[in-house]
Amino acid sequence: MTDSKIAFIGLGLMGGSMARGIKRSHPHVTIMAYMRTRSKLDQAKKDGIIDIVLSEPGDKRLKECDLIFLCTPVEYNAAYLARLKPLLKPGALITDIGSTKSDIHRHVQELHMESVFIGGHPMAGSEKTGYENSSDHLLENAYYIITPTAQSRQEDIDRLVAVARTMGSIPIVLDYNRHDQITAAISHLPHIVASTLVNLVKDSDKEDELMKRLAAGGFKDITRIASSSPEMWQQICMTNRGNLAHILRSYITSLENALAQLEAKDSQSIYRLFETSRDYRNTFSEQSKGPIDPDYSFTVDIADEVGAISTISVILAAGGVSIKNIGINHNREHGEGALRIAFYDKESMEKAWERLKKYRYELMM
């Protein structure tokens, strides 16, 4: 990493975690930051994470920066671009960390800032918020999508790749339109599906709420993400509404086809629906093909350090717990831990949970 002065506009969970990750690897890098809550900036300086507290997003000290991160909500990031434009020194870059990219790239084009902006999307997160919950390893082993503009220089793309690697992330360079098409299908649509399915059950349930009481297993698994922040997902859907509407229409068509097949008693088509989805889903991992077993697993938040996985294995082995599968969780956008551990049965999972809790590991279902 060659950038020696970096600024953060916004120092919440993500901005704070990124600043911590950079400072851990490069303690001599100068980090300055601005956010509305001054007490948190003072705490970050006391922690040694930032060196300079900025008084406003237009602070003239930003003229010294090599790289500026926009880490505020999606609708605010675009508004800061115009204020930062006159403060950029030759060679300086601006990047953001928003979950959708087309909208901010459009603002960049309107402001003629394509040569000084490269988009970014670290696919990590947590159900917690705020600088106080930031971690120097939140982005470790998480994908970090980098979206250049038509005028981005290769050396500038390489700079951002280097910063992502400094934080322990896995950088992927991608066209911003392609990014939004992909996330519409694999991230944004599933949130709509999960939320509408939960609301369907809520509206279909009787006064005894038996549907709610019996909901478990697969239903809970596929609707877990419906518990995410309504405000955040409203913003994401609105800034990617074109791609999301397109993929949603395709999904509605697939549901209509399934309905027609059921009403026509077309058992072969229904069989093919489950067969093709099973076969394709099984290519996502190395799990054996066949009926999907119940998911007895949870995630553990650990730092990417030598011996970290071995330590967990020893703790569980000492307790007589057998592990079915263990692996790094690369996409942690919805708050999952860094390591996912699967077990053969519920009893083993619960026993492992209690043992790791005893050793003060942070665990998530």
Short mmCIF file of C-alpha atoms in Angstrom, two decimals:
data_model
loop_
_atom_site.label_atom_id
_atom_site.label_comp_id
_atom_site.label_asym_id
_atom_site.label_seq_id
_atom_site.Cartn_x
_atom_site.Cartn_y
_atom_site.Cartn_z
CA MET A 1 0.00 0.00 0.00
CA THR A 2 1.47 3.34 -1.08
CA ASP A 3 -1.11 5.83 0.23
CA SER A 4 0.20 7.54 3.37
CA LYS A 5 -2.66 9.93 4.24
CA ILE A 6 -6.22 8.61 4.27
CA ALA A 7 -9.49 10.26 5.29
CA PHE A 8 -12.86 8.80 6.28
CA ILE A 9 -16.10 10.72 5.88
CA GLY A 10 -18.17 8.66 8.27
CA LEU A 11 -16.60 6.54 11.01
CA GLY A 12 -19.30 4.12 12.02
CA LEU A 13 -19.09 0.34 12.03
CA MET A 14 -17.64 0.05 8.52
CA GLY A 15 -15.51 3.19 8.46
CA GLY A 16 -14.18 2.43 11.92
CA SER A 17 -13.40 -1.18 11.03
CA MET A 18 -11.59 -0.15 7.85
CA ALA A 19 -9.57 2.49 9.69
CA ARG A 20 -8.65 -0.08 12.35
CA GLY A 21 -7.63 -2.62 9.72
CA ILE A 22 -5.40 -0.13 7.93
CA LYS A 23 -3.87 1.18 11.15
CA ARG A 24 -3.13 -2.34 12.35
CA SER A 25 -1.13 -3.17 9.21
CA HIS A 26 0.34 0.30 8.63
CA PRO A 27 0.56 2.17 11.95
CA HIS A 28 2.48 5.06 10.40
CA VAL A 29 -0.29 5.95 7.94
CA THR A 30 -1.97 9.23 8.88
CA ILE A 31 -5.74 8.80 9.20
CA MET A 32 -8.16 11.69 9.52
CA ALA A 33 -11.91 11.43 9.91
CA TYR A 34 -15.17 13.35 10.11
CA MET A 35 -18.54 12.35 11.51
CA ARG A 36 -21.35 14.24 13.18
CA THR A 37 -20.80 12.67 16.62
CA ARG A 38 -17.68 14.42 17.91
CA SER A 39 -17.39 12.21 21.01
CA LYS A 40 -16.85 9.13 18.84
CA LEU A 41 -14.13 10.90 16.84
CA ASP A 42 -12.42 11.86 20.09
CA GLN A 43 -12.63 8.23 21.22
CA ALA A 44 -11.15 7.02 17.92
CA LYS A 45 -8.24 9.42 18.37
CA LYS A 46 -7.79 8.28 21.95
CA ASP A 47 -7.76 4.69 20.67
CA GLY A 48 -4.97 5.61 18.26
CA ILE A 49 -7.11 4.74 15.23
CA ILE A 50 -7.25 8.24 13.78
CA ASP A 51 -4.66 10.99 14.00
CA ILE A 52 -6.66 14.07 12.95
CA VAL A 53 -10.24 14.99 13.80
CA LEU A 54 -11.84 16.93 10.93
CA SER A 55 -14.25 19.74 11.83
CA GLU A 56 -16.43 19.37 8.72
CA PRO A 57 -16.63 17.32 5.49
CA GLY A 58 -15.13 20.34 3.69
CA ASP A 59 -12.16 20.66 6.07
CA LYS A 60 -9.18 22.11 4.16
CA ARG A 61 -6.86 19.48 5.66
CA LEU A 62 -8.42 17.02 3.21
CA LYS A 63 -6.19 18.66 0.59
CA GLU A 64 -3.32 16.60 2.08
CA CYS A 65 -5.03 13.23 1.53
CA ASP A 66 -4.08 10.55 -0.98
CA LEU A 67 -7.33 8.64 -0.52
CA ILE A 68 -10.77 9.59 0.82
CA PHE A 69 -13.38 7.00 1.83
CA LEU A 70 -17.08 7.92 1.77
CA CYS A 71 -18.59 5.74 4.51
CA THR A 72 -21.98 7.38 5.07
CA PRO A 73 -25.42 6.07 4.01
CA VAL A 74 -25.89 5.69 0.25
CA GLU A 75 -27.96 8.84 -0.27
CA TYR A 76 -25.40 11.00 1.57
CA ASN A 77 -22.27 9.72 -0.18
CA ALA A 78 -23.27 11.28 -3.50
CA ALA A 79 -23.96 14.63 -1.82
CA TYR A 80 -20.41 14.81 -0.45
CA LEU A 81 -18.79 14.45 -3.88
CA ALA A 82 -19.29 18.08 -4.90
CA ARG A 83 -17.89 19.34 -1.59
CA LEU A 84 -14.78 17.20 -1.89
CA LYS A 85 -14.02 17.88 -5.55
CA PRO A 86 -12.18 21.22 -5.04
CA LEU A 87 -10.17 19.76 -2.15
CA LEU A 88 -8.48 16.97 -4.10
CA LYS A 89 -4.76 17.30 -4.66
CA PRO A 90 -3.23 15.92 -7.88
CA GLY A 91 -3.29 12.12 -7.78
CA ALA A 92 -5.83 11.89 -4.94
CA LEU A 93 -8.69 9.38 -5.14
CA ILE A 94 -12.20 9.20 -3.72
CA THR A 95 -13.96 5.89 -3.13
CA ASP A 96 -17.16 4.80 -1.40
CA ILE A 97 -18.41 1.65 0.30
CA GLY A 98 -22.08 1.65 -0.81
CA SER A 99 -24.00 -1.56 -1.54
CA THR A 100 -25.20 -0.19 -4.90
CA LYS A 101 -22.87 1.42 -7.43
CA SER A 102 -24.77 2.71 -10.49
CA ASP A 103 -26.35 5.62 -8.64
CA ILE A 104 -23.12 7.10 -7.29
CA HIS A 105 -21.30 6.44 -10.58
CA ARG A 106 -24.02 8.49 -12.28
CA HIS A 107 -23.34 11.38 -9.88
CA VAL A 108 -19.61 11.03 -10.55
CA GLN A 109 -20.23 11.35 -14.29
CA GLU A 110 -22.43 14.42 -13.81
CA LEU A 111 -19.66 16.08 -11.76
CA HIS A 112 -16.95 15.06 -14.26
CA MET A 113 -15.05 13.20 -11.53
CA GLU A 114 -14.52 9.90 -13.33
CA SER A 115 -10.73 10.27 -13.25
CA VAL A 116 -10.63 10.70 -9.45
CA PHE A 117 -13.29 8.20 -8.30
CA ILE A 118 -13.34 4.42 -8.02
CA GLY A 119 -16.31 2.71 -6.37
CA GLY A 120 -16.06 0.04 -3.70
CA HIS A 121 -18.30 -2.42 -1.88
CA PRO A 122 -16.83 -4.42 1.02
CA MET A 123 -19.19 -7.38 1.48
CA ALA A 124 -19.03 -7.46 5.26
CA GLY A 125 -21.16 -6.12 8.05
CA SER A 126 -22.80 -6.78 11.39
CA GLU A 127 -26.17 -6.51 13.08
CA LYS A 128 -24.43 -4.01 15.38
CA THR A 129 -23.75 -0.42 14.42
CA GLY A 130 -21.47 2.45 15.35
CA TYR A 131 -17.75 3.01 15.81
CA GLU A 132 -17.91 1.38 19.23
CA ASN A 133 -18.65 -1.97 17.54
CA SER A 134 -15.95 -1.67 14.87
CA SER A 135 -13.27 -4.33 14.60
CA ASP A 136 -9.87 -4.49 12.93
CA HIS A 137 -10.77 -7.87 11.41
CA LEU A 138 -14.36 -7.27 10.24
CA LEU A 139 -13.29 -7.22 6.58
CA GLU A 140 -10.88 -10.16 6.76
CA ASN A 141 -11.63 -12.86 4.18
CA ALA A 142 -14.63 -10.87 2.90
CA TYR A 143 -14.98 -10.00 -0.78
CA TYR A 144 -14.23 -6.37 -1.59
CA ILE A 145 -15.77 -5.34 -4.92
CA ILE A 146 -13.94 -2.52 -6.76
CA THR A 147 -15.81 -0.69 -9.54
CA PRO A 148 -13.67 1.56 -11.77
CA THR A 149 -14.99 4.27 -14.09
CA ALA A 150 -14.28 4.59 -17.80
CA GLN A 151 -11.42 6.96 -16.97
CA SER A 152 -9.84 5.04 -14.09
CA ARG A 153 -6.12 4.41 -14.48
CA GLN A 154 -4.81 0.90 -13.85
CA GLU A 155 -2.34 2.21 -11.27
CA ASP A 156 -5.23 3.75 -9.32
CA ILE A 157 -7.21 0.51 -9.46
CA ASP A 158 -4.11 -1.28 -8.17
CA ARG A 159 -3.88 1.21 -5.31
CA LEU A 160 -7.39 0.38 -4.14
CA VAL A 161 -6.72 -3.34 -4.56
CA ALA A 162 -3.68 -2.92 -2.30
CA VAL A 163 -5.73 -1.11 0.36
CA ALA A 164 -8.37 -3.87 0.30
CA ARG A 165 -5.68 -6.50 0.78
CA THR A 166 -4.18 -4.47 3.62
CA MET A 167 -7.47 -4.91 5.49
CA GLY A 168 -7.41 -8.66 4.80
CA SER A 169 -10.15 -8.57 2.16
CA ILE A 170 -10.37 -10.42 -1.16
CA PRO A 171 -10.55 -7.75 -3.90
CA ILE A 172 -12.57 -8.31 -7.10
CA VAL A 173 -12.56 -5.68 -9.87
CA LEU A 174 -15.97 -5.47 -11.56
CA ASP A 175 -17.95 -3.19 -13.87
CA TYR A 176 -20.36 -1.20 -11.70
CA ASN A 177 -23.40 -2.05 -13.84
CA ARG A 178 -22.55 -5.74 -13.63
CA HIS A 179 -22.12 -5.37 -9.86
CA ASP A 180 -25.66 -4.03 -9.47
CA GLN A 181 -27.10 -6.72 -11.75
CA ILE A 182 -25.43 -9.43 -9.67
CA THR A 183 -26.38 -8.00 -6.28
CA ALA A 184 -29.96 -7.47 -7.46
CA ALA A 185 -30.22 -11.23 -8.03
CA ILE A 186 -28.18 -12.68 -5.16
CA SER A 187 -28.73 -10.09 -2.44
CA HIS A 188 -31.54 -7.61 -3.05
CA LEU A 189 -34.17 -9.97 -4.49
CA PRO A 190 -33.71 -12.51 -1.65
CA HIS A 191 -34.51 -9.75 0.84
CA ILE A 192 -37.77 -8.98 -0.97
CA VAL A 193 -38.59 -12.68 -1.24
CA ALA A 194 -37.89 -13.27 2.46
CA SER A 195 -39.88 -10.23 3.57
CA THR A 196 -42.88 -10.96 1.34
CA LEU A 197 -42.88 -14.60 2.46
CA VAL A 198 -42.89 -13.59 6.12
CA ASN A 199 -45.71 -11.12 5.47
CA LEU A 200 -47.63 -13.78 3.54
CA VAL A 201 -47.51 -16.10 6.54
CA LYS A 202 -48.43 -13.22 8.88
CA ASP A 203 -51.46 -12.34 6.73
CA SER A 204 -52.48 -15.99 6.26
CA ASP A 205 -52.19 -17.02 9.90
CA LYS A 206 -55.22 -17.44 12.15
CA GLU A 207 -55.83 -15.93 15.57
CA ASP A 208 -54.11 -18.87 17.26
CA GLU A 209 -50.93 -17.99 15.30
CA LEU A 210 -50.25 -21.65 14.68
CA MET A 211 -48.25 -20.89 11.52
CA LYS A 212 -45.97 -18.64 13.54
CA ARG A 213 -45.61 -21.19 16.34
CA LEU A 214 -44.77 -24.01 13.94
CA ALA A 215 -42.43 -21.99 11.73
CA ALA A 216 -38.99 -23.56 12.00
CA GLY A 217 -36.28 -25.29 10.00
CA GLY A 218 -36.38 -24.33 6.35
CA PHE A 219 -38.79 -21.43 6.85
CA LYS A 220 -36.53 -19.76 9.39
CA ASP A 221 -33.45 -20.44 7.26
CA ILE A 222 -34.79 -18.80 4.11
CA THR A 223 -36.39 -15.85 5.92
CA ARG A 224 -33.54 -14.98 8.32
CA ILE A 225 -32.58 -11.91 6.29
CA ALA A 226 -36.07 -10.46 6.73
CA SER A 227 -34.81 -9.28 10.14
CA SER A 228 -32.45 -6.77 8.50
CA SER A 229 -32.76 -2.99 8.82
CA PRO A 230 -35.86 -1.69 6.91
CA GLU A 231 -34.23 1.72 6.42
CA MET A 232 -31.06 0.33 4.91
CA TRP A 233 -32.87 -2.02 2.55
CA GLN A 234 -35.31 0.64 1.46
CA GLN A 235 -32.34 2.77 0.34
CA ILE A 236 -30.64 -0.16 -1.38
CA CYS A 237 -33.77 -1.16 -3.29
CA MET A 238 -34.48 2.40 -4.39
CA THR A 239 -30.94 2.97 -5.69
CA ASN A 240 -30.99 -0.33 -7.62
CA ARG A 241 -34.66 -0.36 -8.58
CA GLY A 242 -34.11 -0.88 -12.33
CA ASN A 243 -32.06 -4.07 -11.95
CA LEU A 244 -34.21 -5.23 -9.07
CA ALA A 245 -37.45 -4.69 -10.99
CA HIS A 246 -36.05 -6.66 -13.94
CA ILE A 247 -35.01 -9.68 -11.88
CA LEU A 248 -38.23 -9.47 -9.83
CA ARG A 249 -40.31 -9.71 -13.02
CA SER A 250 -38.32 -12.82 -13.98
CA TYR A 251 -38.94 -14.29 -10.55
CA ILE A 252 -42.66 -13.55 -10.74
CA THR A 253 -42.75 -15.32 -14.13
CA SER A 254 -41.05 -18.36 -12.60
CA LEU A 255 -43.65 -18.41 -9.80
CA GLU A 256 -46.47 -18.13 -12.33
CA ASN A 257 -44.96 -21.05 -14.26
CA ALA A 258 -44.83 -23.11 -11.08
CA LEU A 259 -48.47 -22.23 -10.34
CA ALA A 260 -49.54 -23.25 -13.84
CA GLN A 261 -47.69 -26.55 -13.52
CA LEU A 262 -49.38 -27.29 -10.20
CA GLU A 263 -52.83 -26.46 -11.52
CA ALA A 264 -52.20 -28.63 -14.60
CA LYS A 265 -50.97 -31.49 -12.36
CA ASP A 266 -47.72 -31.46 -14.37
CA SER A 267 -45.70 -33.58 -11.96
CA GLN A 268 -42.72 -33.90 -14.31
CA SER A 269 -42.24 -30.13 -14.53
CA ILE A 270 -42.50 -29.79 -10.75
CA TYR A 271 -39.94 -32.56 -10.40
CA ARG A 272 -37.58 -30.77 -12.82
CA LEU A 273 -37.99 -27.56 -10.80
CA PHE A 274 -36.66 -29.26 -7.69
CA GLU A 275 -34.10 -31.34 -9.55
CA THR A 276 -32.43 -28.48 -11.45
CA SER A 277 -32.41 -26.19 -8.42
CA ARG A 278 -30.95 -28.94 -6.24
CA ASP A 279 -28.21 -29.77 -8.74
CA TYR A 280 -27.24 -26.14 -9.25
CA ARG A 281 -27.39 -25.36 -5.52
CA ASN A 282 -25.11 -28.31 -4.79
CA THR A 283 -22.40 -26.75 -6.99
CA PHE A 284 -22.17 -23.82 -4.54
CA SER A 285 -20.17 -25.91 -2.09
CA GLU A 286 -18.49 -29.31 -1.70
CA GLN A 287 -21.40 -30.84 0.17
CA SER A 288 -22.64 -34.16 -1.19
CA LYS A 289 -25.62 -34.19 -3.51
CA GLY A 290 -29.03 -35.40 -2.48
CA PRO A 291 -31.72 -34.22 -0.06
CA ILE A 292 -30.63 -31.24 1.99
CA ASP A 293 -30.00 -32.12 5.62
CA PRO A 294 -31.02 -29.77 8.46
CA ASP A 295 -28.45 -27.02 8.92
CA TYR A 296 -26.78 -27.48 12.29
CA SER A 297 -24.26 -24.68 12.06
CA PHE A 298 -23.24 -21.29 13.37
CA THR A 299 -20.55 -18.71 12.70
CA VAL A 300 -17.70 -17.58 14.91
CA ASP A 301 -16.07 -14.15 14.75
CA ILE A 302 -12.29 -14.64 14.83
CA ALA A 303 -9.25 -12.70 13.74
CA ASP A 304 -7.25 -14.03 10.78
CA GLU A 305 -4.27 -15.16 12.86
CA VAL A 306 -2.00 -18.18 12.77
CA GLY A 307 -3.51 -20.95 14.89
CA ALA A 308 -6.97 -19.32 15.29
CA ILE A 309 -8.82 -22.20 13.60
CA SER A 310 -6.65 -24.80 15.32
CA THR A 311 -7.49 -23.32 18.72
CA ILE A 312 -11.20 -23.67 18.07
CA SER A 313 -10.72 -27.24 16.82
CA VAL A 314 -8.80 -28.17 19.99
CA ILE A 315 -11.47 -26.62 22.24
CA LEU A 316 -14.22 -28.61 20.51
CA ALA A 317 -12.22 -31.83 20.31
CA ALA A 318 -11.48 -31.64 24.03
CA GLY A 319 -15.21 -31.50 24.61
CA GLY A 320 -15.84 -34.53 22.43
CA VAL A 321 -17.56 -32.52 19.69
CA SER A 322 -17.25 -33.78 16.10
CA ILE A 323 -17.15 -31.18 13.33
CA LYS A 324 -18.87 -31.95 10.03
CA ASN A 325 -17.43 -29.02 8.07
CA ILE A 326 -15.51 -25.83 8.75
CA GLY A 327 -14.69 -22.99 6.40
CA ILE A 328 -14.06 -19.28 5.92
CA ASN A 329 -17.19 -17.21 5.34
CA HIS A 330 -16.20 -14.85 2.50
CA ASN A 331 -19.48 -12.94 2.11
CA ARG A 332 -20.21 -11.44 5.52
CA GLU A 333 -22.43 -8.58 4.45
CA HIS A 334 -25.33 -9.55 6.74
CA GLY A 335 -23.38 -9.85 9.97
CA GLU A 336 -22.20 -13.45 9.81
CA GLY A 337 -18.97 -14.40 11.57
CA ALA A 338 -15.67 -15.06 9.86
CA LEU A 339 -15.75 -18.84 10.33
CA ARG A 340 -18.73 -21.13 9.71
CA ILE A 341 -18.80 -24.47 11.54
CA ALA A 342 -21.28 -27.23 10.70
CA PHE A 343 -22.13 -30.24 12.89
CA TYR A 344 -23.79 -33.61 12.37
CA ASP A 345 -26.65 -33.05 14.79
CA LYS A 346 -28.34 -30.47 16.99
CA GLU A 347 -26.85 -31.88 20.19
CA SER A 348 -23.29 -31.43 18.89
CA MET A 349 -24.04 -27.90 17.74
CA GLU A 350 -25.48 -26.88 21.11
CA LYS A 351 -22.57 -28.45 22.97
CA ALA A 352 -20.07 -26.63 20.75
CA TRP A 353 -21.96 -23.36 21.26
CA GLU A 354 -21.70 -23.66 25.05
CA ARG A 355 -17.99 -24.52 24.96
CA LEU A 356 -17.05 -21.62 22.68
CA LYS A 357 -19.22 -19.20 24.67
CA LYS A 358 -17.29 -20.26 27.75
CA TYR A 359 -14.07 -19.16 26.03
CA ARG A 360 -15.70 -15.79 25.15
CA TYR A 361 -15.99 -16.28 21.40
CA GLU A 362 -18.62 -14.16 19.65
CA LEU A 363 -21.08 -16.54 18.01
CA MET A 364 -23.94 -16.00 15.55
CA MET A 365 -26.58 -18.36 14.16
#
